[in-house]
């Protein structure tokens, strides 16, 4: 009787490139965070310009009083990508991250994953890249000063992306916890940015052409009131990203031209929750593709009602996947079953711990 062989060393089909947190940090350090975010922004812009080629849907959330867990899928003819991400604002009280994530990119032709990666750091990079990309089309030309209200984990990335992609030189920072602003200033000490720590939100937005709000509390809040916002500014509203969570007074929205990612998702999760369901908005893909205008006048208030959308994560996954051959910071993870006979998965399990003699007897 022929000997049944089990190869203890799977073929390349079993292995998926895996980017751990350490690998991601090494990749970012290798080219610098600004270059990394600029690369992600380029991929986002490419993918938004071919918006109509994607299978798109709002993210799939599971809400709890403490926060939310979400799956964010997107696909085109070549790839399927998804991100698992959570948002739990109270986590920082026990030394945990507010946002964590991981993601997968797979080939549509075979269903096999071609990338498995951490997405806690990558989401922070993607979010900032996406903000700065939108501001290229929406912020006043020649902007030099940005107010950033909310100085948590995302704030550093936002400041660096706006410096690199828009030429921002001055940061006016405010947080209800002064230690957060001090941390931000310390991290940006050698970045070329001049950081001024402000005592009030009103102080922070004085002289700022761009206002970024990035607070974390999972509630309806009024970080900016109508009288605080003058004509001609661009508002980058990041914090409102789930039902019941906003940052801006409704009257600011009524004075602004509002730009969104996917309208139906933003109406449920963004600042748009406060407005009528038919309030006019412009989707950013139309601006990037030249089908709609962004900023049109010096006095216009533009508002990016950012909630995060799956195509942005899809673009970030593509960017990392394309970067790996030159960066090399990843490992091969034995993730996929690879039996000698693809129809005999159970036989592979039976033989997995057997010696050659046991295998022959099993035959």
Short mmCIF file of C-alpha atoms in Angstrom, two decimals:
data_model
loop_
_atom_site.label_atom_id
_atom_site.label_comp_id
_atom_site.label_asym_id
_atom_site.label_seq_id
_atom_site.Cartn_x
_atom_site.Cartn_y
_atom_site.Cartn_z
CA UNK A 1 0.00 0.00 0.00
CA UNK A 2 1.37 3.42 -0.94
CA UNK A 3 2.65 5.61 1.86
CA UNK A 4 0.51 8.65 2.63
CA UNK A 5 2.80 11.63 2.93
CA UNK A 6 2.17 14.74 4.96
CA UNK A 7 4.36 17.72 4.22
CA UNK A 8 5.04 19.51 7.53
CA UNK A 9 6.15 22.57 5.57
CA UNK A 10 3.17 24.20 3.84
CA UNK A 11 3.56 25.74 0.42
CA UNK A 12 3.50 29.48 -0.19
CA UNK A 13 -0.29 29.26 -0.52
CA UNK A 14 -0.56 28.88 3.26
CA UNK A 15 1.25 32.09 4.09
CA UNK A 16 -0.15 35.63 4.24
CA UNK A 17 2.03 38.73 4.70
CA UNK A 18 1.38 39.96 8.25
CA UNK A 19 2.24 43.47 9.40
CA UNK A 20 2.41 43.65 13.18
CA UNK A 21 2.49 46.85 15.24
CA UNK A 22 6.29 46.63 15.34
CA UNK A 23 6.42 46.14 11.57
CA UNK A 24 4.08 49.08 10.96
CA UNK A 25 6.16 51.37 13.13
CA UNK A 26 9.31 50.27 11.30
CA UNK A 27 7.68 50.94 7.92
CA UNK A 28 6.58 54.41 9.06
CA UNK A 29 10.01 55.23 10.45
CA UNK A 30 11.71 54.03 7.27
CA UNK A 31 10.11 56.73 5.12
CA UNK A 32 8.81 59.16 7.75
CA UNK A 33 5.20 59.70 8.90
CA UNK A 34 4.62 62.66 6.56
CA UNK A 35 5.68 60.70 3.49
CA UNK A 36 3.64 57.72 4.65
CA UNK A 37 0.49 59.83 5.08
CA UNK A 38 1.06 61.57 1.76
CA UNK A 39 1.24 58.16 0.11
CA UNK A 40 -2.03 57.07 1.72
CA UNK A 41 -3.67 60.35 0.63
CA UNK A 42 -2.60 59.72 -2.97
CA UNK A 43 -4.18 56.26 -2.88
CA UNK A 44 -7.39 57.63 -1.31
CA UNK A 45 -7.64 60.27 -4.02
CA UNK A 46 -7.10 57.65 -6.73
CA UNK A 47 -9.80 55.41 -5.29
CA UNK A 48 -12.30 58.22 -4.71
CA UNK A 49 -11.89 59.32 -8.34
CA UNK A 50 -13.08 55.84 -9.38
CA UNK A 51 -15.84 55.86 -6.76
CA UNK A 52 -18.43 54.33 -9.08
CA UNK A 53 -16.30 51.19 -9.60
CA UNK A 54 -16.63 50.18 -5.92
CA UNK A 55 -19.19 48.06 -4.15
CA UNK A 56 -20.03 50.48 -1.32
CA UNK A 57 -22.03 50.16 1.85
CA UNK A 58 -22.12 51.88 5.24
CA UNK A 59 -20.12 50.22 7.97
CA UNK A 60 -21.70 47.49 10.07
CA UNK A 61 -21.82 48.64 13.72
CA UNK A 62 -22.50 46.96 17.05
CA UNK A 63 -23.28 49.66 19.61
CA UNK A 64 -22.98 49.43 23.39
CA UNK A 65 -23.22 52.13 26.07
CA UNK A 66 -19.44 52.09 26.36
CA UNK A 67 -18.67 52.40 22.66
CA UNK A 68 -18.97 50.75 19.28
CA UNK A 69 -17.37 47.90 17.29
CA UNK A 70 -17.55 48.13 13.51
CA UNK A 71 -16.73 46.22 10.34
CA UNK A 72 -15.92 48.39 7.31
CA UNK A 73 -15.92 46.51 3.97
CA UNK A 74 -15.24 47.73 0.43
CA UNK A 75 -14.35 46.01 -2.85
CA UNK A 76 -13.62 46.58 -6.50
CA UNK A 77 -13.01 44.06 -9.31
CA UNK A 78 -9.53 43.19 -8.01
CA UNK A 79 -9.59 43.35 -4.22
CA UNK A 80 -11.88 43.02 -1.21
CA UNK A 81 -10.81 44.81 1.94
CA UNK A 82 -12.25 45.22 5.41
CA UNK A 83 -11.31 46.77 8.71
CA UNK A 84 -12.32 45.77 12.21
CA UNK A 85 -12.32 48.86 14.43
CA UNK A 86 -13.69 49.92 17.79
CA UNK A 87 -14.33 53.26 19.45
CA UNK A 88 -14.44 53.23 23.26
CA UNK A 89 -13.69 56.71 24.68
CA UNK A 90 -13.49 55.56 28.32
CA UNK A 91 -10.70 53.08 27.56
CA UNK A 92 -8.02 55.68 28.21
CA UNK A 93 -9.01 55.77 31.90
CA UNK A 94 -7.65 52.24 32.27
CA UNK A 95 -4.62 52.66 30.04
CA UNK A 96 -6.24 51.27 26.89
CA UNK A 97 -6.60 52.81 23.42
CA UNK A 98 -9.85 54.51 22.39
CA UNK A 99 -9.49 53.07 18.89
CA UNK A 100 -7.92 49.78 17.84
CA UNK A 101 -8.15 47.94 14.55
CA UNK A 102 -6.88 45.35 12.14
CA UNK A 103 -7.55 44.76 8.46
CA UNK A 104 -7.42 42.28 5.61
CA UNK A 105 -6.97 42.72 1.85
CA UNK A 106 -7.93 39.78 -0.37
CA UNK A 107 -7.93 38.93 -4.06
CA UNK A 108 -11.39 38.85 -5.58
CA UNK A 109 -10.27 36.22 -8.11
CA UNK A 110 -9.37 33.55 -5.52
CA UNK A 111 -10.70 34.85 -2.21
CA UNK A 112 -7.23 34.42 -0.74
CA UNK A 113 -5.97 37.21 1.55
CA UNK A 114 -2.81 38.98 0.40
CA UNK A 115 -2.37 41.16 3.49
CA UNK A 116 -3.24 40.94 7.19
CA UNK A 117 -2.24 44.01 9.16
CA UNK A 118 -2.62 45.96 12.35
CA UNK A 119 -4.76 49.04 11.76
CA UNK A 120 -4.56 50.97 15.02
CA UNK A 121 -1.58 52.98 13.82
CA UNK A 122 -2.66 52.71 10.19
CA UNK A 123 -6.10 54.15 10.99
CA UNK A 124 -4.51 57.13 12.71
CA UNK A 125 -2.34 57.73 9.64
CA UNK A 126 -5.26 57.20 7.25
CA UNK A 127 -7.57 59.55 9.16
CA UNK A 128 -5.05 62.38 9.13
CA UNK A 129 -4.17 61.78 5.47
CA UNK A 130 -7.86 61.90 4.58
CA UNK A 131 -8.38 65.17 6.47
CA UNK A 132 -5.45 66.88 4.79
CA UNK A 133 -6.53 65.62 1.37
CA UNK A 134 -10.01 67.11 1.80
CA UNK A 135 -8.48 70.38 3.03
CA UNK A 136 -6.39 70.67 -0.16
CA UNK A 137 -9.69 71.19 -1.99
CA UNK A 138 -11.64 73.00 0.74
CA UNK A 139 -9.33 75.14 2.91
CA UNK A 140 -8.39 78.74 2.11
CA UNK A 141 -5.36 78.90 -0.16
CA UNK A 142 -2.16 79.73 1.68
CA UNK A 143 -3.48 78.67 5.09
CA UNK A 144 -0.75 78.73 7.74
CA UNK A 145 -2.59 78.37 11.07
CA UNK A 146 -4.71 75.47 12.31
CA UNK A 147 -6.60 75.26 15.57
CA UNK A 148 -6.88 71.74 16.91
CA UNK A 149 -9.48 71.21 19.62
CA UNK A 150 -9.04 67.84 21.27
CA UNK A 151 -5.40 66.85 21.70
CA UNK A 152 -5.64 63.09 22.03
CA UNK A 153 -4.00 60.29 20.07
CA UNK A 154 -5.14 61.53 16.64
CA UNK A 155 -4.01 65.13 17.03
CA UNK A 156 -0.29 64.62 16.33
CA UNK A 157 -1.02 62.88 13.03
CA UNK A 158 -3.43 65.64 11.97
CA UNK A 159 -0.86 68.35 12.64
CA UNK A 160 1.89 66.59 10.69
CA UNK A 161 -0.37 65.79 7.73
CA UNK A 162 -1.55 69.41 7.47
CA UNK A 163 2.05 70.64 7.73
CA UNK A 164 3.21 68.35 4.95
CA UNK A 165 0.27 68.59 2.55
CA UNK A 166 -0.94 72.18 3.11
CA UNK A 167 2.07 74.04 4.51
CA UNK A 168 0.60 74.72 7.96
CA UNK A 169 3.24 76.21 10.27
CA UNK A 170 1.25 77.31 13.34
CA UNK A 171 -0.78 75.03 15.61
CA UNK A 172 -3.09 76.45 18.26
CA UNK A 173 -3.96 73.59 20.60
CA UNK A 174 -6.71 73.22 23.19
CA UNK A 175 -7.88 70.30 25.31
CA UNK A 176 -9.93 70.15 28.49
CA UNK A 177 -6.96 68.23 29.95
CA UNK A 178 -3.88 70.50 29.79
CA UNK A 179 -1.60 67.46 29.98
CA UNK A 180 -2.88 66.35 26.55
CA UNK A 181 -1.83 69.66 24.99
CA UNK A 182 1.57 69.47 26.68
CA UNK A 183 2.06 65.96 25.26
CA UNK A 184 1.15 67.20 21.77
CA UNK A 185 3.60 70.10 22.01
CA UNK A 186 6.33 67.76 23.25
CA UNK A 187 5.81 65.28 20.40
CA UNK A 188 5.89 68.06 17.80
CA UNK A 189 8.88 69.89 19.29
CA UNK A 190 11.22 69.00 16.42
CA UNK A 191 8.64 68.89 13.64
CA UNK A 192 9.02 72.45 12.35
CA UNK A 193 5.59 73.37 13.72
CA UNK A 194 5.13 76.16 16.24
CA UNK A 195 2.64 74.92 18.85
CA UNK A 196 0.77 77.38 21.07
CA UNK A 197 -1.17 75.87 23.97
CA UNK A 198 -4.43 77.76 24.50
CA UNK A 199 -6.62 78.01 27.58
CA UNK A 200 -9.99 78.13 25.80
CA UNK A 201 -11.44 76.99 22.45
CA UNK A 202 -12.08 80.64 21.60
CA UNK A 203 -8.40 81.41 22.12
CA UNK A 204 -7.41 78.44 19.95
CA UNK A 205 -9.42 79.45 16.89
CA UNK A 206 -8.24 83.08 16.95
CA UNK A 207 -6.49 83.73 13.64
CA UNK A 208 -6.88 80.13 12.42
CA UNK A 209 -7.86 79.51 8.80
CA UNK A 210 -8.50 75.83 9.56
CA UNK A 211 -10.30 74.47 12.63
CA UNK A 212 -9.97 70.77 13.43
CA UNK A 213 -12.24 69.27 16.09
CA UNK A 214 -11.23 65.80 17.23
CA UNK A 215 -12.83 65.10 20.61
CA UNK A 216 -13.75 61.62 21.81
CA UNK A 217 -16.76 61.78 24.15
CA UNK A 218 -19.62 59.60 22.88
CA UNK A 219 -22.36 62.21 23.26
CA UNK A 220 -23.99 65.22 21.68
CA UNK A 221 -21.60 68.08 22.42
CA UNK A 222 -21.06 71.68 21.34
CA UNK A 223 -17.34 72.15 20.95
CA UNK A 224 -17.86 75.08 18.59
CA UNK A 225 -20.73 77.56 18.95
CA UNK A 226 -21.97 79.66 16.06
CA UNK A 227 -20.46 82.92 17.30
CA UNK A 228 -16.99 81.34 17.38
CA UNK A 229 -16.83 80.68 13.65
CA UNK A 230 -16.16 83.56 11.29
CA UNK A 231 -16.42 83.69 7.52
CA UNK A 232 -13.82 82.08 5.29
CA UNK A 233 -12.63 79.21 7.51
CA UNK A 234 -12.46 75.51 6.82
CA UNK A 235 -13.75 73.19 9.57
CA UNK A 236 -12.37 69.67 9.73
CA UNK A 237 -14.89 67.94 12.02
CA UNK A 238 -13.59 64.49 12.91
CA UNK A 239 -15.05 63.70 16.33
CA UNK A 240 -18.69 63.11 15.39
CA UNK A 241 -18.54 59.59 14.01
CA UNK A 242 -21.46 57.58 15.41
CA UNK A 243 -25.15 58.08 16.22
CA UNK A 244 -25.59 60.39 19.21
CA UNK A 245 -22.14 62.00 18.92
CA UNK A 246 -21.57 65.50 17.52
CA UNK A 247 -19.26 68.47 18.10
CA UNK A 248 -20.72 71.50 16.32
CA UNK A 249 -23.70 73.76 16.99
CA UNK A 250 -26.40 73.26 14.41
CA UNK A 251 -26.27 76.90 13.29
CA UNK A 252 -22.67 76.44 12.09
CA UNK A 253 -23.84 73.71 9.75
CA UNK A 254 -26.58 75.95 8.36
CA UNK A 255 -23.96 78.57 7.43
CA UNK A 256 -21.55 76.07 5.86
CA UNK A 257 -21.12 74.22 2.60
CA UNK A 258 -20.91 70.63 3.80
CA UNK A 259 -18.74 67.93 2.24
CA UNK A 260 -19.05 64.26 3.15
CA UNK A 261 -17.78 60.79 2.26
CA UNK A 262 -20.87 58.56 1.85
CA UNK A 263 -24.00 60.65 2.38
CA UNK A 264 -26.21 57.95 3.87
CA UNK A 265 -23.57 57.01 6.45
CA UNK A 266 -22.82 60.63 7.41
CA UNK A 267 -26.50 61.46 7.91
CA UNK A 268 -26.62 58.74 10.57
CA UNK A 269 -23.24 59.29 12.21
CA UNK A 270 -21.89 62.78 11.51
CA UNK A 271 -22.82 66.36 12.28
CA UNK A 272 -25.60 65.91 9.70
CA UNK A 273 -27.59 64.08 12.38
CA UNK A 274 -28.73 67.56 13.44
CA UNK A 275 -30.17 68.58 10.06
CA UNK A 276 -33.12 67.60 7.89
CA UNK A 277 -32.58 64.37 5.93
CA UNK A 278 -32.67 66.26 2.63
CA UNK A 279 -30.20 69.00 3.58
CA UNK A 280 -27.86 69.44 0.58
CA UNK A 281 -24.30 68.10 0.80
CA UNK A 282 -21.52 67.34 -1.66
CA UNK A 283 -19.69 64.02 -1.69
CA UNK A 284 -15.93 64.43 -1.83
CA UNK A 285 -15.45 61.96 -4.67
CA UNK A 286 -17.32 64.38 -6.91
CA UNK A 287 -14.87 67.15 -5.98
CA UNK A 288 -11.80 64.98 -6.56
CA UNK A 289 -13.17 63.78 -9.89
CA UNK A 290 -13.92 67.34 -11.06
CA UNK A 291 -17.69 66.83 -11.05
CA UNK A 292 -18.38 69.34 -8.24
CA UNK A 293 -16.67 72.41 -6.83
CA UNK A 294 -14.88 72.62 -3.49
CA UNK A 295 -14.05 76.07 -2.13
CA UNK A 296 -15.43 78.77 -4.40
CA UNK A 297 -14.98 82.03 -2.45
CA UNK A 298 -12.90 83.67 0.26
CA UNK A 299 -15.89 84.14 2.58
CA UNK A 300 -17.23 80.60 2.24
CA UNK A 301 -17.28 78.36 5.30
CA UNK A 302 -16.43 74.83 4.23
CA UNK A 303 -17.10 71.88 6.52
CA UNK A 304 -15.74 68.37 6.09
CA UNK A 305 -18.16 66.25 8.13
CA UNK A 306 -15.76 63.34 8.51
CA UNK A 307 -16.93 59.99 9.86
CA UNK A 308 -14.49 57.67 8.08
CA UNK A 309 -15.45 55.41 5.18
CA UNK A 310 -14.34 51.96 4.09
CA UNK A 311 -12.80 53.03 0.77
CA UNK A 312 -10.27 55.09 2.75
CA UNK A 313 -9.22 51.95 4.62
CA UNK A 314 -9.23 49.99 1.36
CA UNK A 315 -6.82 52.59 -0.06
CA UNK A 316 -4.61 52.39 3.04
CA UNK A 317 -4.50 48.59 2.77
CA UNK A 318 -3.54 48.84 -0.91
CA UNK A 319 -0.80 51.31 -0.05
CA UNK A 320 0.72 49.07 2.63
CA UNK A 321 0.44 46.02 0.35
CA UNK A 322 2.28 47.83 -2.44
CA UNK A 323 4.88 49.19 0.00
CA UNK A 324 5.93 45.86 1.50
CA UNK A 325 8.25 44.60 -1.28
CA UNK A 326 10.46 47.66 -0.89
CA UNK A 327 10.12 48.05 2.90
CA UNK A 328 10.34 44.41 3.93
CA UNK A 329 8.96 44.94 7.43
CA UNK A 330 6.49 42.04 7.72
CA UNK A 331 6.44 38.31 8.34
CA UNK A 332 4.79 35.37 6.63
CA UNK A 333 1.92 34.12 8.77
CA UNK A 334 0.79 30.49 8.39
CA UNK A 335 -2.88 31.46 8.17
CA UNK A 336 -4.47 29.34 5.42
CA UNK A 337 -4.93 25.58 5.37
CA UNK A 338 -2.95 24.05 2.50
CA UNK A 339 -3.60 20.28 2.20
CA UNK A 340 -1.79 18.25 -0.48
CA UNK A 341 -5.24 17.44 -1.84
CA UNK A 342 -7.58 20.49 -1.56
CA UNK A 343 -10.55 18.09 -1.30
CA UNK A 344 -9.11 16.31 1.73
CA UNK A 345 -9.01 18.91 4.48
CA UNK A 346 -10.05 16.41 7.16
CA UNK A 347 -7.32 14.00 6.08
CA UNK A 348 -4.82 16.81 6.61
CA UNK A 349 -6.09 17.18 10.18
CA UNK A 350 -5.88 13.42 10.82
CA UNK A 351 -2.34 13.18 9.55
CA UNK A 352 -1.08 16.44 11.11
CA UNK A 353 0.55 14.80 14.15
CA UNK A 354 1.29 11.38 12.71
CA UNK A 355 4.70 9.82 12.03
CA UNK A 356 5.41 8.30 8.65
CA UNK A 357 4.69 4.84 10.08
CA UNK A 358 1.33 6.02 11.47
CA UNK A 359 0.50 7.55 8.09
CA UNK A 360 1.26 4.30 6.32
CA UNK A 361 -0.93 2.39 8.76
CA UNK A 362 -3.72 4.93 8.25
CA UNK A 363 -3.48 4.16 4.53
#
